[in-house]
Amino acid sequence: MERPGTPGTPRTTLPVGSPGLPGLPLGPAEAVHAPDPDPVRVPDPGRRSLLRGGLALGASAAAALGGGLWTGAGPAAAATAVDYPGATWAPASTANYTVSDRPATYPIDLVVIHVTQETFDDTITLFQDPAHAACAHYVVRSADGHIDQCVREQDIAWHAGNWDYNTRSIGIEHEGYVDDPSWFTTDMYHASAALTAEICDKYGIPKDREHIIGHVQVPGTDHTDPGPNWDWVRYIRDVNGG
Protein backbone atom coordinates (compact mmCIF):
# COMPACT_ATOMS: atom_id res chain seq x y z
CA MET A 1 0.00 0.00 0.00
CA GLU A 2 1.26 3.47 -0.80
CA ARG A 3 1.95 5.63 2.17
CA PRO A 4 -0.97 7.79 3.36
CA GLY A 5 -1.17 11.16 1.70
CA THR A 6 -0.09 10.16 -1.78
CA PRO A 7 -2.42 9.98 -4.77
CA GLY A 8 -3.71 6.51 -5.44
CA THR A 9 -3.95 5.47 -1.81
CA PRO A 10 -6.65 2.79 -1.70
CA ARG A 11 -9.81 3.94 0.03
CA THR A 12 -10.03 2.62 3.57
CA THR A 13 -13.30 1.65 5.21
CA LEU A 14 -14.44 4.65 7.23
CA PRO A 15 -14.31 4.09 11.01
CA VAL A 16 -17.63 4.45 12.77
CA GLY A 17 -18.21 5.68 16.31
CA SER A 18 -16.71 8.09 18.73
CA PRO A 19 -13.10 9.38 18.93
CA GLY A 20 -10.60 6.91 20.30
CA LEU A 21 -11.99 3.99 18.34
CA PRO A 22 -10.12 0.69 18.70
CA GLY A 23 -7.40 0.28 16.15
CA LEU A 24 -7.12 3.98 15.32
CA PRO A 25 -3.61 5.39 15.64
CA LEU A 26 -3.37 7.93 18.44
CA GLY A 27 -0.48 10.27 18.95
CA PRO A 28 0.41 13.58 20.54
CA ALA A 29 -1.63 16.54 19.39
CA GLU A 30 0.19 18.85 17.00
CA ALA A 31 -0.36 22.45 16.09
CA VAL A 32 -2.53 23.15 13.03
CA HIS A 33 -1.72 19.79 11.48
CA ALA A 34 1.33 18.45 9.80
CA PRO A 35 2.02 19.07 6.12
CA ASP A 36 -0.12 17.27 3.59
CA PRO A 37 1.56 16.16 0.37
CA ASP A 38 0.65 17.66 -2.96
CA PRO A 39 0.05 15.09 -5.74
CA VAL A 40 3.06 16.43 -7.60
CA ARG A 41 5.30 17.93 -4.92
CA VAL A 42 5.82 16.05 -1.64
CA PRO A 43 6.84 18.49 1.10
CA ASP A 44 9.87 17.91 3.27
CA PRO A 45 8.66 16.17 6.48
CA GLY A 46 11.00 18.46 8.38
CA ARG A 47 8.51 21.25 7.90
CA ARG A 48 6.62 19.92 10.92
CA SER A 49 8.98 22.13 12.93
CA LEU A 50 7.22 25.16 11.45
CA LEU A 51 3.97 24.35 13.22
CA ARG A 52 4.71 26.19 16.43
CA GLY A 53 8.08 27.87 15.89
CA GLY A 54 7.52 29.20 12.38
CA LEU A 55 5.06 32.00 13.07
CA ALA A 56 7.65 34.70 12.51
CA LEU A 57 8.57 33.12 9.17
CA GLY A 58 4.89 32.88 8.26
CA ALA A 59 4.26 36.52 9.10
CA SER A 60 7.24 37.72 7.07
CA ALA A 61 6.30 35.55 4.10
CA ALA A 62 2.74 36.85 4.18
CA ALA A 63 3.96 40.43 4.37
CA ALA A 64 6.33 39.88 1.46
CA LEU A 65 3.61 38.41 -0.70
CA GLY A 66 1.17 41.16 0.26
CA GLY A 67 -1.93 41.26 -1.90
CA GLY A 68 -0.71 38.28 -3.91
CA LEU A 69 -2.36 35.97 -1.38
CA TRP A 70 -5.77 37.25 -2.42
CA THR A 71 -7.70 35.99 -5.41
CA GLY A 72 -9.12 39.40 -6.18
CA ALA A 73 -8.71 43.07 -5.41
CA GLY A 74 -10.73 44.90 -2.79
CA PRO A 75 -13.74 44.05 -0.60
CA ALA A 76 -16.05 43.15 -3.51
CA ALA A 77 -13.70 40.45 -4.79
CA ALA A 78 -13.19 39.12 -1.28
CA ALA A 79 -16.94 38.90 -0.69
CA THR A 80 -17.50 36.83 -3.83
CA ALA A 81 -14.74 34.39 -2.88
CA VAL A 82 -16.53 32.85 0.10
CA ASP A 83 -18.73 29.77 -0.29
CA TYR A 84 -20.45 30.21 3.07
CA PRO A 85 -22.48 33.37 3.74
CA GLY A 86 -21.11 35.28 6.69
CA ALA A 87 -17.58 33.89 6.40
CA THR A 88 -14.65 36.24 5.87
CA TRP A 89 -12.23 35.50 3.05
CA ALA A 90 -8.74 34.95 4.49
CA PRO A 91 -6.99 33.05 1.69
CA ALA A 92 -4.30 30.50 2.36
CA SER A 93 -1.16 30.57 0.28
CA THR A 94 -1.69 28.78 -3.02
CA ALA A 95 1.36 26.67 -2.09
CA ASN A 96 -0.69 24.98 0.64
CA TYR A 97 -3.54 23.40 -1.34
CA THR A 98 -4.36 21.90 -4.73
CA VAL A 99 -6.53 23.80 -7.21
CA SER A 100 -9.40 21.63 -8.39
CA ASP A 101 -12.99 21.72 -9.61
CA ARG A 102 -14.85 19.63 -7.06
CA PRO A 103 -17.33 17.99 -7.05
CA ALA A 104 -16.81 17.53 -10.80
CA THR A 105 -13.28 16.18 -10.27
CA TYR A 106 -13.88 14.42 -6.93
CA PRO A 107 -17.11 13.82 -5.02
CA ILE A 108 -17.35 15.55 -1.64
CA ASP A 109 -18.76 13.14 0.95
CA LEU A 110 -17.01 13.94 4.24
CA VAL A 111 -16.56 16.80 6.70
CA VAL A 112 -13.43 16.52 8.86
CA ILE A 113 -13.38 18.28 12.24
CA HIS A 114 -10.05 19.61 13.53
CA VAL A 115 -8.75 21.55 16.53
CA THR A 116 -5.96 24.00 15.77
CA GLN A 117 -3.66 23.69 18.81
CA GLU A 118 -3.05 27.36 18.07
CA THR A 119 -4.86 30.66 18.39
CA PHE A 120 -7.18 31.75 15.60
CA ASP A 121 -4.88 34.52 14.36
CA ASP A 122 -1.77 32.33 14.43
CA THR A 123 -3.61 29.64 12.50
CA ILE A 124 -4.48 32.08 9.72
CA THR A 125 -0.86 33.27 9.67
CA LEU A 126 0.39 29.71 9.28
CA PHE A 127 -2.04 28.97 6.45
CA GLN A 128 -0.75 32.05 4.62
CA ASP A 129 2.86 30.87 4.98
CA PRO A 130 3.82 29.22 1.65
CA ALA A 131 6.31 26.97 3.46
CA HIS A 132 3.70 25.55 5.83
CA ALA A 133 2.31 23.02 3.33
CA ALA A 134 -1.02 22.57 5.11
CA CYS A 135 -4.34 24.36 5.52
CA ALA A 136 -8.07 23.76 5.98
CA HIS A 137 -11.05 25.23 4.18
CA TYR A 138 -12.46 26.99 7.25
CA VAL A 139 -11.34 28.19 10.70
CA VAL A 140 -13.88 28.86 13.48
CA ARG A 141 -13.03 31.29 16.29
CA SER A 142 -13.66 30.28 19.89
CA ALA A 143 -14.86 33.55 21.41
CA ASP A 144 -17.72 34.37 19.03
CA GLY A 145 -17.95 31.65 16.37
CA HIS A 146 -16.60 33.91 13.62
CA ILE A 147 -15.58 31.93 10.53
CA ASP A 148 -12.72 32.60 8.12
CA GLN A 149 -12.64 30.74 4.82
CA CYS A 150 -9.09 30.02 3.67
CA VAL A 151 -9.63 27.70 0.67
CA ARG A 152 -12.53 27.45 -1.78
CA GLU A 153 -14.61 24.32 -1.33
CA GLN A 154 -13.95 23.34 -4.93
CA ASP A 155 -10.22 23.15 -4.16
CA ILE A 156 -8.41 20.41 -2.20
CA ALA A 157 -7.11 21.67 1.15
CA TRP A 158 -4.22 19.71 2.67
CA HIS A 159 -5.70 19.11 6.12
CA ALA A 160 -6.18 15.37 6.69
CA GLY A 161 -2.72 13.92 5.97
CA ASN A 162 -4.32 11.42 3.58
CA TRP A 163 -4.74 12.29 -0.09
CA ASP A 164 -7.89 10.20 -0.59
CA TYR A 165 -9.59 11.87 2.38
CA ASN A 166 -8.40 15.31 1.31
CA THR A 167 -9.98 14.93 -2.12
CA ARG A 168 -13.33 13.85 -0.62
CA SER A 169 -13.69 16.26 2.28
CA ILE A 170 -14.15 19.76 3.61
CA GLY A 171 -11.82 20.52 6.53
CA ILE A 172 -12.97 22.73 9.41
CA GLU A 173 -10.47 23.92 12.03
CA HIS A 174 -11.62 25.08 15.47
CA GLU A 175 -9.56 27.43 17.58
CA GLY A 176 -8.40 25.79 20.78
CA TYR A 177 -6.56 22.93 22.40
CA VAL A 178 -7.71 19.33 22.73
CA ASP A 179 -6.96 19.17 26.47
CA ASP A 180 -8.87 22.37 27.36
CA PRO A 181 -12.65 22.20 26.80
CA SER A 182 -13.10 25.86 27.73
CA TRP A 183 -12.18 26.74 24.12
CA PHE A 184 -15.22 24.84 22.81
CA THR A 185 -17.79 27.55 23.42
CA THR A 186 -21.51 27.54 22.65
CA ASP A 187 -20.93 30.16 19.94
CA MET A 188 -18.27 27.96 18.36
CA TYR A 189 -20.45 24.84 18.39
CA HIS A 190 -23.45 26.67 16.94
CA ALA A 191 -21.48 28.45 14.20
CA SER A 192 -19.57 25.33 13.21
CA ALA A 193 -22.69 23.16 13.21
CA ALA A 194 -24.50 25.63 10.97
CA LEU A 195 -21.54 25.60 8.58
CA THR A 196 -21.39 21.80 8.52
CA ALA A 197 -25.17 21.56 7.99
CA GLU A 198 -24.92 23.89 5.00
CA ILE A 199 -22.05 21.87 3.53
CA CYS A 200 -23.97 18.61 4.01
CA ASP A 201 -27.08 20.05 2.37
CA LYS A 202 -25.08 21.41 -0.56
CA TYR A 203 -23.29 18.13 -1.38
CA GLY A 204 -25.86 15.61 -0.16
CA ILE A 205 -23.72 14.39 2.74
CA PRO A 206 -25.57 12.47 5.47
CA LYS A 207 -25.48 14.32 8.78
CA ASP A 208 -24.09 11.47 10.85
CA ARG A 209 -20.85 10.27 12.43
CA GLU A 210 -19.93 8.18 9.43
CA HIS A 211 -19.65 11.29 7.29
CA ILE A 212 -18.80 13.98 9.87
CA ILE A 213 -15.59 12.70 11.40
CA GLY A 214 -12.68 13.80 13.54
CA HIS A 215 -9.14 14.07 12.27
CA VAL A 216 -8.31 11.19 14.60
CA GLN A 217 -10.45 8.92 12.40
CA VAL A 218 -8.45 9.50 9.22
CA PRO A 219 -6.38 6.41 8.36
CA GLY A 220 -2.66 6.93 8.86
CA THR A 221 -2.96 10.04 11.00
CA ASP A 222 -0.98 10.64 14.18
CA HIS A 223 -3.42 13.32 15.37
CA THR A 224 -5.91 13.00 18.22
CA ASP A 225 -8.12 16.00 17.48
CA PRO A 226 -10.75 17.03 18.13
CA GLY A 227 -10.06 14.95 21.25
CA PRO A 228 -12.19 13.55 24.08
CA ASN A 229 -13.44 16.99 25.17
CA TRP A 230 -15.26 17.60 21.88
CA ASP A 231 -18.99 16.96 22.46
CA TRP A 232 -19.96 14.85 19.46
CA VAL A 233 -23.51 14.18 20.68
CA ARG A 234 -24.18 17.90 21.00
CA TYR A 235 -22.47 18.71 17.71
CA ILE A 236 -24.35 16.17 15.59
CA ARG A 237 -27.62 17.23 17.26
CA ASP A 238 -26.86 20.86 16.35
CA VAL A 239 -25.94 19.92 12.78
CA ASN A 240 -29.33 18.23 12.48
CA GLY A 241 -31.12 21.27 13.89
CA GLY A 242 -31.88 19.67 17.24
mmCIF file of C-alpha atoms in Angstrom:
data_model
loop_
_atom_site.group_PDB
_atom_site.id
_atom_site.type_symbol
_atom_site.label_atom_id
_atom_site.label_comp_id
_atom_site.label_asym_id
_atom_site.label_seq_id
_atom_site.Cartn_x
_atom_site.Cartn_y
_atom_site.Cartn_z
ATOM 1 C CA MET A 1 0.000 0.000 0.000
ATOM 2 C CA GLU A 2 1.264 3.472 -0.805
ATOM 3 C CA ARG A 3 1.953 5.634 2.170
ATOM 4 C CA PRO A 4 -0.973 7.795 3.364
ATOM 5 C CA GLY A 5 -1.173 11.163 1.699
ATOM 6 C CA THR A 6 -0.092 10.164 -1.776
ATOM 7 C CA PRO A 7 -2.416 9.977 -4.772
ATOM 8 C CA GLY A 8 -3.708 6.513 -5.443
ATOM 9 C CA THR A 9 -3.948 5.469 -1.809
ATOM 10 C CA PRO A 10 -6.647 2.787 -1.699
ATOM 11 C CA ARG A 11 -9.810 3.939 0.029
ATOM 12 C CA THR A 12 -10.026 2.616 3.567
ATOM 13 C CA THR A 13 -13.304 1.649 5.207
ATOM 14 C CA LEU A 14 -14.436 4.645 7.227
ATOM 15 C CA PRO A 15 -14.311 4.092 11.006
ATOM 16 C CA VAL A 16 -17.627 4.445 12.773
ATOM 17 C CA GLY A 17 -18.212 5.676 16.308
ATOM 18 C CA SER A 18 -16.707 8.095 18.725
ATOM 19 C CA PRO A 19 -13.103 9.380 18.930
ATOM 20 C CA GLY A 20 -10.600 6.911 20.299
ATOM 21 C CA LEU A 21 -11.986 3.988 18.342
ATOM 22 C CA PRO A 22 -10.124 0.691 18.698
ATOM 23 C CA GLY A 23 -7.404 0.284 16.145
ATOM 24 C CA LEU A 24 -7.122 3.977 15.320
ATOM 25 C CA PRO A 25 -3.608 5.393 15.639
ATOM 26 C CA LEU A 26 -3.370 7.928 18.437
ATOM 27 C CA GLY A 27 -0.482 10.267 18.945
ATOM 28 C CA PRO A 28 0.414 13.585 20.538
ATOM 29 C CA ALA A 29 -1.629 16.539 19.392
ATOM 30 C CA GLU A 30 0.194 18.850 16.998
ATOM 31 C CA ALA A 31 -0.359 22.454 16.085
ATOM 32 C CA VAL A 32 -2.527 23.150 13.029
ATOM 33 C CA HIS A 33 -1.722 19.785 11.480
ATOM 34 C CA ALA A 34 1.335 18.446 9.801
ATOM 35 C CA PRO A 35 2.023 19.070 6.117
ATOM 36 C CA ASP A 36 -0.120 17.273 3.592
ATOM 37 C CA PRO A 37 1.555 16.156 0.368
ATOM 38 C CA ASP A 38 0.653 17.664 -2.963
ATOM 39 C CA PRO A 39 0.047 15.089 -5.743
ATOM 40 C CA VAL A 40 3.064 16.426 -7.605
ATOM 41 C CA ARG A 41 5.299 17.927 -4.916
ATOM 42 C CA VAL A 42 5.818 16.047 -1.636
ATOM 43 C CA PRO A 43 6.839 18.486 1.098
ATOM 44 C CA ASP A 44 9.866 17.908 3.272
ATOM 45 C CA PRO A 45 8.656 16.173 6.480
ATOM 46 C CA GLY A 46 10.998 18.459 8.383
ATOM 47 C CA ARG A 47 8.506 21.253 7.900
ATOM 48 C CA ARG A 48 6.623 19.922 10.919
ATOM 49 C CA SER A 49 8.978 22.132 12.933
ATOM 50 C CA LEU A 50 7.218 25.163 11.452
ATOM 51 C CA LEU A 51 3.971 24.351 13.219
ATOM 52 C CA ARG A 52 4.709 26.185 16.425
ATOM 53 C CA GLY A 53 8.077 27.868 15.890
ATOM 54 C CA GLY A 54 7.520 29.201 12.383
ATOM 55 C CA LEU A 55 5.055 31.998 13.068
ATOM 56 C CA ALA A 56 7.651 34.697 12.508
ATOM 57 C CA LEU A 57 8.567 33.122 9.168
ATOM 58 C CA GLY A 58 4.894 32.882 8.260
ATOM 59 C CA ALA A 59 4.262 36.516 9.097
ATOM 60 C CA SER A 60 7.239 37.723 7.070
ATOM 61 C CA ALA A 61 6.296 35.547 4.101
ATOM 62 C CA ALA A 62 2.736 36.847 4.185
ATOM 63 C CA ALA A 63 3.964 40.430 4.371
ATOM 64 C CA ALA A 64 6.327 39.884 1.455
ATOM 65 C CA LEU A 65 3.608 38.409 -0.701
ATOM 66 C CA GLY A 66 1.169 41.165 0.256
ATOM 67 C CA GLY A 67 -1.928 41.262 -1.899
ATOM 68 C CA GLY A 68 -0.707 38.278 -3.913
ATOM 69 C CA LEU A 69 -2.356 35.966 -1.381
ATOM 70 C CA TRP A 70 -5.774 37.254 -2.423
ATOM 71 C CA THR A 71 -7.699 35.986 -5.408
ATOM 72 C CA GLY A 72 -9.119 39.403 -6.176
ATOM 73 C CA ALA A 73 -8.705 43.065 -5.413
ATOM 74 C CA GLY A 74 -10.734 44.897 -2.794
ATOM 75 C CA PRO A 75 -13.745 44.049 -0.605
ATOM 76 C CA ALA A 76 -16.051 43.149 -3.507
ATOM 77 C CA ALA A 77 -13.702 40.454 -4.789
ATOM 78 C CA ALA A 78 -13.186 39.119 -1.276
ATOM 79 C CA ALA A 79 -16.938 38.904 -0.693
ATOM 80 C CA THR A 80 -17.505 36.834 -3.826
ATOM 81 C CA ALA A 81 -14.736 34.391 -2.876
ATOM 82 C CA VAL A 82 -16.533 32.851 0.104
ATOM 83 C CA ASP A 83 -18.728 29.768 -0.289
ATOM 84 C CA TYR A 84 -20.453 30.206 3.067
ATOM 85 C CA PRO A 85 -22.483 33.371 3.736
ATOM 86 C CA GLY A 86 -21.114 35.276 6.689
ATOM 87 C CA ALA A 87 -17.581 33.895 6.401
ATOM 88 C CA THR A 88 -14.652 36.237 5.867
ATOM 89 C CA TRP A 89 -12.234 35.495 3.045
ATOM 90 C CA ALA A 90 -8.738 34.946 4.492
ATOM 91 C CA PRO A 91 -6.993 33.053 1.688
ATOM 92 C CA ALA A 92 -4.303 30.499 2.359
ATOM 93 C CA SER A 93 -1.158 30.566 0.285
ATOM 94 C CA THR A 94 -1.691 28.780 -3.017
ATOM 95 C CA ALA A 95 1.359 26.675 -2.093
ATOM 96 C CA ASN A 96 -0.693 24.975 0.640
ATOM 97 C CA TYR A 97 -3.544 23.396 -1.344
ATOM 98 C CA THR A 98 -4.364 21.899 -4.728
ATOM 99 C CA VAL A 99 -6.528 23.802 -7.208
ATOM 100 C CA SER A 100 -9.405 21.632 -8.387
ATOM 101 C CA ASP A 101 -12.995 21.718 -9.613
ATOM 102 C CA ARG A 102 -14.847 19.625 -7.065
ATOM 103 C CA PRO A 103 -17.332 17.994 -7.052
ATOM 104 C CA ALA A 104 -16.806 17.530 -10.796
ATOM 105 C CA THR A 105 -13.277 16.181 -10.272
ATOM 106 C CA TYR A 106 -13.882 14.424 -6.932
ATOM 107 C CA PRO A 107 -17.113 13.824 -5.016
ATOM 108 C CA ILE A 108 -17.352 15.547 -1.639
ATOM 109 C CA ASP A 109 -18.762 13.135 0.946
ATOM 110 C CA LEU A 110 -17.008 13.944 4.240
ATOM 111 C CA VAL A 111 -16.560 16.796 6.698
ATOM 112 C CA VAL A 112 -13.427 16.523 8.860
ATOM 113 C CA ILE A 113 -13.378 18.281 12.241
ATOM 114 C CA HIS A 114 -10.049 19.609 13.526
ATOM 115 C CA VAL A 115 -8.746 21.548 16.527
ATOM 116 C CA THR A 116 -5.955 24.002 15.768
ATOM 117 C CA GLN A 117 -3.663 23.688 18.810
ATOM 118 C CA GLU A 118 -3.051 27.365 18.065
ATOM 119 C CA THR A 119 -4.856 30.657 18.393
ATOM 120 C CA PHE A 120 -7.185 31.751 15.602
ATOM 121 C CA ASP A 121 -4.878 34.517 14.362
ATOM 122 C CA ASP A 122 -1.766 32.331 14.429
ATOM 123 C CA THR A 123 -3.611 29.639 12.496
ATOM 124 C CA ILE A 124 -4.480 32.081 9.719
ATOM 125 C CA THR A 125 -0.864 33.273 9.665
ATOM 126 C CA LEU A 126 0.391 29.709 9.284
ATOM 127 C CA PHE A 127 -2.039 28.966 6.454
ATOM 128 C CA GLN A 128 -0.748 32.054 4.622
ATOM 129 C CA ASP A 129 2.861 30.870 4.975
ATOM 130 C CA PRO A 130 3.825 29.221 1.647
ATOM 131 C CA ALA A 131 6.307 26.967 3.459
ATOM 132 C CA HIS A 132 3.697 25.547 5.835
ATOM 133 C CA ALA A 133 2.310 23.023 3.327
ATOM 134 C CA ALA A 134 -1.023 22.572 5.109
ATOM 135 C CA CYS A 135 -4.343 24.357 5.524
ATOM 136 C CA ALA A 136 -8.068 23.764 5.982
ATOM 137 C CA HIS A 137 -11.052 25.235 4.181
ATOM 138 C CA TYR A 138 -12.465 26.993 7.252
ATOM 139 C CA VAL A 139 -11.336 28.189 10.699
ATOM 140 C CA VAL A 140 -13.882 28.864 13.481
ATOM 141 C CA ARG A 141 -13.028 31.291 16.288
ATOM 142 C CA SER A 142 -13.659 30.283 19.888
ATOM 143 C CA ALA A 143 -14.862 33.549 21.410
ATOM 144 C CA ASP A 144 -17.719 34.368 19.033
ATOM 145 C CA GLY A 145 -17.947 31.651 16.373
ATOM 146 C CA HIS A 146 -16.602 33.910 13.625
ATOM 147 C CA ILE A 147 -15.575 31.931 10.528
ATOM 148 C CA ASP A 148 -12.718 32.602 8.121
ATOM 149 C CA GLN A 149 -12.635 30.739 4.820
ATOM 150 C CA CYS A 150 -9.095 30.021 3.665
ATOM 151 C CA VAL A 151 -9.630 27.703 0.665
ATOM 152 C CA ARG A 152 -12.529 27.453 -1.784
ATOM 153 C CA GLU A 153 -14.610 24.322 -1.330
ATOM 154 C CA GLN A 154 -13.950 23.341 -4.927
ATOM 155 C CA ASP A 155 -10.215 23.146 -4.156
ATOM 156 C CA ILE A 156 -8.411 20.415 -2.203
ATOM 157 C CA ALA A 157 -7.105 21.666 1.148
ATOM 158 C CA TRP A 158 -4.224 19.714 2.672
ATOM 159 C CA HIS A 159 -5.704 19.109 6.115
ATOM 160 C CA ALA A 160 -6.179 15.368 6.691
ATOM 161 C CA GLY A 161 -2.723 13.925 5.972
ATOM 162 C CA ASN A 162 -4.319 11.418 3.584
ATOM 163 C CA TRP A 163 -4.738 12.286 -0.089
ATOM 164 C CA ASP A 164 -7.886 10.197 -0.591
ATOM 165 C CA TYR A 165 -9.588 11.865 2.381
ATOM 166 C CA ASN A 166 -8.400 15.314 1.306
ATOM 167 C CA THR A 167 -9.982 14.927 -2.123
ATOM 168 C CA ARG A 168 -13.334 13.851 -0.623
ATOM 169 C CA SER A 169 -13.685 16.259 2.282
ATOM 170 C CA ILE A 170 -14.150 19.760 3.609
ATOM 171 C CA GLY A 171 -11.821 20.516 6.532
ATOM 172 C CA ILE A 172 -12.969 22.730 9.410
ATOM 173 C CA GLU A 173 -10.475 23.922 12.032
ATOM 174 C CA HIS A 174 -11.624 25.076 15.473
ATOM 175 C CA GLU A 175 -9.555 27.435 17.584
ATOM 176 C CA GLY A 176 -8.405 25.787 20.780
ATOM 177 C CA TYR A 177 -6.556 22.931 22.401
ATOM 178 C CA VAL A 178 -7.706 19.332 22.730
ATOM 179 C CA ASP A 179 -6.963 19.173 26.466
ATOM 180 C CA ASP A 180 -8.871 22.371 27.359
ATOM 181 C CA PRO A 181 -12.649 22.199 26.798
ATOM 182 C CA SER A 182 -13.099 25.861 27.726
ATOM 183 C CA TRP A 183 -12.180 26.736 24.123
ATOM 184 C CA PHE A 184 -15.222 24.840 22.812
ATOM 185 C CA THR A 185 -17.791 27.548 23.423
ATOM 186 C CA THR A 186 -21.506 27.535 22.651
ATOM 187 C CA ASP A 187 -20.932 30.157 19.943
ATOM 188 C CA MET A 188 -18.267 27.961 18.356
ATOM 189 C CA TYR A 189 -20.447 24.840 18.394
ATOM 190 C CA HIS A 190 -23.450 26.674 16.936
ATOM 191 C CA ALA A 191 -21.481 28.448 14.202
ATOM 192 C CA SER A 192 -19.568 25.326 13.206
ATOM 193 C CA ALA A 193 -22.690 23.157 13.206
ATOM 194 C CA ALA A 194 -24.505 25.631 10.966
ATOM 195 C CA LEU A 195 -21.537 25.595 8.575
ATOM 196 C CA THR A 196 -21.395 21.801 8.523
ATOM 197 C CA ALA A 197 -25.165 21.561 7.993
ATOM 198 C CA GLU A 198 -24.923 23.892 4.999
ATOM 199 C CA ILE A 199 -22.049 21.872 3.530
ATOM 200 C CA CYS A 200 -23.966 18.612 4.014
ATOM 201 C CA ASP A 201 -27.082 20.052 2.374
ATOM 202 C CA LYS A 202 -25.079 21.408 -0.558
ATOM 203 C CA TYR A 203 -23.295 18.133 -1.375
ATOM 204 C CA GLY A 204 -25.862 15.608 -0.157
ATOM 205 C CA ILE A 205 -23.720 14.393 2.742
ATOM 206 C CA PRO A 206 -25.573 12.469 5.471
ATOM 207 C CA LYS A 207 -25.481 14.323 8.781
ATOM 208 C CA ASP A 208 -24.088 11.470 10.846
ATOM 209 C CA ARG A 209 -20.854 10.273 12.435
ATOM 210 C CA GLU A 210 -19.926 8.176 9.427
ATOM 211 C CA HIS A 211 -19.654 11.294 7.294
ATOM 212 C CA ILE A 212 -18.799 13.982 9.870
ATOM 213 C CA ILE A 213 -15.593 12.704 11.396
ATOM 214 C CA GLY A 214 -12.684 13.803 13.543
ATOM 215 C CA HIS A 215 -9.139 14.072 12.268
ATOM 216 C CA VAL A 216 -8.314 11.185 14.602
ATOM 217 C CA GLN A 217 -10.445 8.921 12.401
ATOM 218 C CA VAL A 218 -8.451 9.504 9.217
ATOM 219 C CA PRO A 219 -6.380 6.412 8.355
ATOM 220 C CA GLY A 220 -2.656 6.926 8.858
ATOM 221 C CA THR A 221 -2.963 10.043 11.001
ATOM 222 C CA ASP A 222 -0.976 10.644 14.181
ATOM 223 C CA HIS A 223 -3.417 13.323 15.374
ATOM 224 C CA THR A 224 -5.909 13.005 18.220
ATOM 225 C CA ASP A 225 -8.120 16.001 17.477
ATOM 226 C CA PRO A 226 -10.753 17.026 18.130
ATOM 227 C CA GLY A 227 -10.056 14.951 21.248
ATOM 228 C CA PRO A 228 -12.186 13.554 24.081
ATOM 229 C CA ASN A 229 -13.439 16.993 25.173
ATOM 230 C CA TRP A 230 -15.264 17.598 21.878
ATOM 231 C CA ASP A 231 -18.986 16.961 22.460
ATOM 232 C CA TRP A 232 -19.961 14.852 19.456
ATOM 233 C CA VAL A 233 -23.511 14.176 20.679
ATOM 234 C CA ARG A 234 -24.181 17.899 20.998
ATOM 235 C CA TYR A 235 -22.475 18.710 17.715
ATOM 236 C CA ILE A 236 -24.348 16.171 15.593
ATOM 237 C CA ARG A 237 -27.617 17.233 17.255
ATOM 238 C CA ASP A 238 -26.862 20.862 16.349
ATOM 239 C CA VAL A 239 -25.942 19.919 12.775
ATOM 240 C CA ASN A 240 -29.334 18.227 12.476
ATOM 241 C CA GLY A 241 -31.121 21.271 13.890
ATOM 242 C CA GLY A 242 -31.876 19.672 17.238
#
